[in-house]
Amino acid sequence: MQDKRAKTKTERHQQRKAELSRRYEIGVTPDLVEKDDDGWYPQLRTHYYLTVGREFLTNRDAKRAASSAVRGWGEFYLET
């Protein structure tokens, strides 16, 4: 369904529900949809990495730096 260009309203809702379910790994409620629409996910992810997920932060940052260096986004530069 994700590759389908013209989706019905029901199909769009089903896809959104599946995306939210994968992202948060909990049941999707109207409250969760509203908070996600308000931009809570980046805030929750930052909170996680700065508290209980701190041990994973270094690995995440290293992957981002390596990816940026390979893609040449200009965010990082390599000294030679």
XYZ file of C-alpha atoms in Angstrom:
80
model
C 0.000 0.000 0.000
C 2.931 2.341 0.652
C 3.861 2.413 -3.059
C 0.310 3.084 -4.176
C -0.052 6.666 -5.412
C -3.785 7.234 -5.176
C -5.058 6.122 -1.782
C -8.472 6.328 -0.272
C -8.952 8.102 3.028
C -9.236 4.736 4.777
C -5.990 3.523 3.203
C -4.173 6.703 4.275
C -5.424 6.205 7.849
C -4.325 2.557 7.819
C -0.865 3.532 6.590
C -0.535 6.273 9.217
C -1.628 3.881 11.959
C 0.960 1.311 10.839
C 3.712 3.968 10.750
C 2.840 5.197 14.262
C 2.652 1.644 15.567
C 6.166 0.906 14.244
C 7.553 4.235 15.453
C 6.279 4.105 19.036
C 5.858 0.328 19.433
C 2.637 0.782 21.405
C -1.049 0.771 20.562
C -2.199 3.734 18.497
C -4.752 5.968 20.213
C -6.304 9.282 19.177
C -4.182 10.953 21.883
C -0.986 9.469 20.400
C -1.931 10.662 16.902
C -2.602 14.167 18.208
C 0.703 14.334 20.079
C 2.612 13.024 17.076
C 0.953 15.683 14.919
C 2.147 18.266 17.460
C 5.761 17.117 16.962
C 6.340 15.110 20.124
C 8.417 12.338 18.516
C 11.697 14.309 18.168
C 11.314 15.544 21.741
C 10.687 12.031 23.063
C 13.641 10.653 21.106
C 15.955 13.357 22.483
C 14.695 12.725 26.011
C 15.318 8.998 25.583
C 18.899 9.467 24.355
C 19.705 11.883 27.173
C 18.297 9.610 29.900
C 17.855 5.837 29.658
C 19.302 5.469 26.145
C 22.500 7.373 26.840
C 24.642 4.299 26.170
C 23.332 4.217 22.568
C 23.942 7.907 21.867
C 27.620 7.583 20.922
C 26.871 4.811 18.441
C 24.008 6.792 16.885
C 26.157 9.902 16.491
C 29.019 7.891 14.970
C 26.648 6.380 12.399
C 25.299 9.811 11.497
C 28.793 11.265 11.101
C 29.910 8.352 8.906
C 26.777 8.614 6.778
C 27.209 12.359 6.316
C 30.853 11.940 5.372
C 29.984 9.296 2.770
C 27.069 11.220 1.307
C 28.970 14.487 1.293
C 26.202 16.574 2.792
C 28.734 19.196 3.807
C 27.886 18.837 7.462
C 31.236 17.250 8.206
C 34.583 17.363 6.535
C 37.496 14.969 6.549
C 40.990 16.240 7.155
C 43.758 14.692 5.091
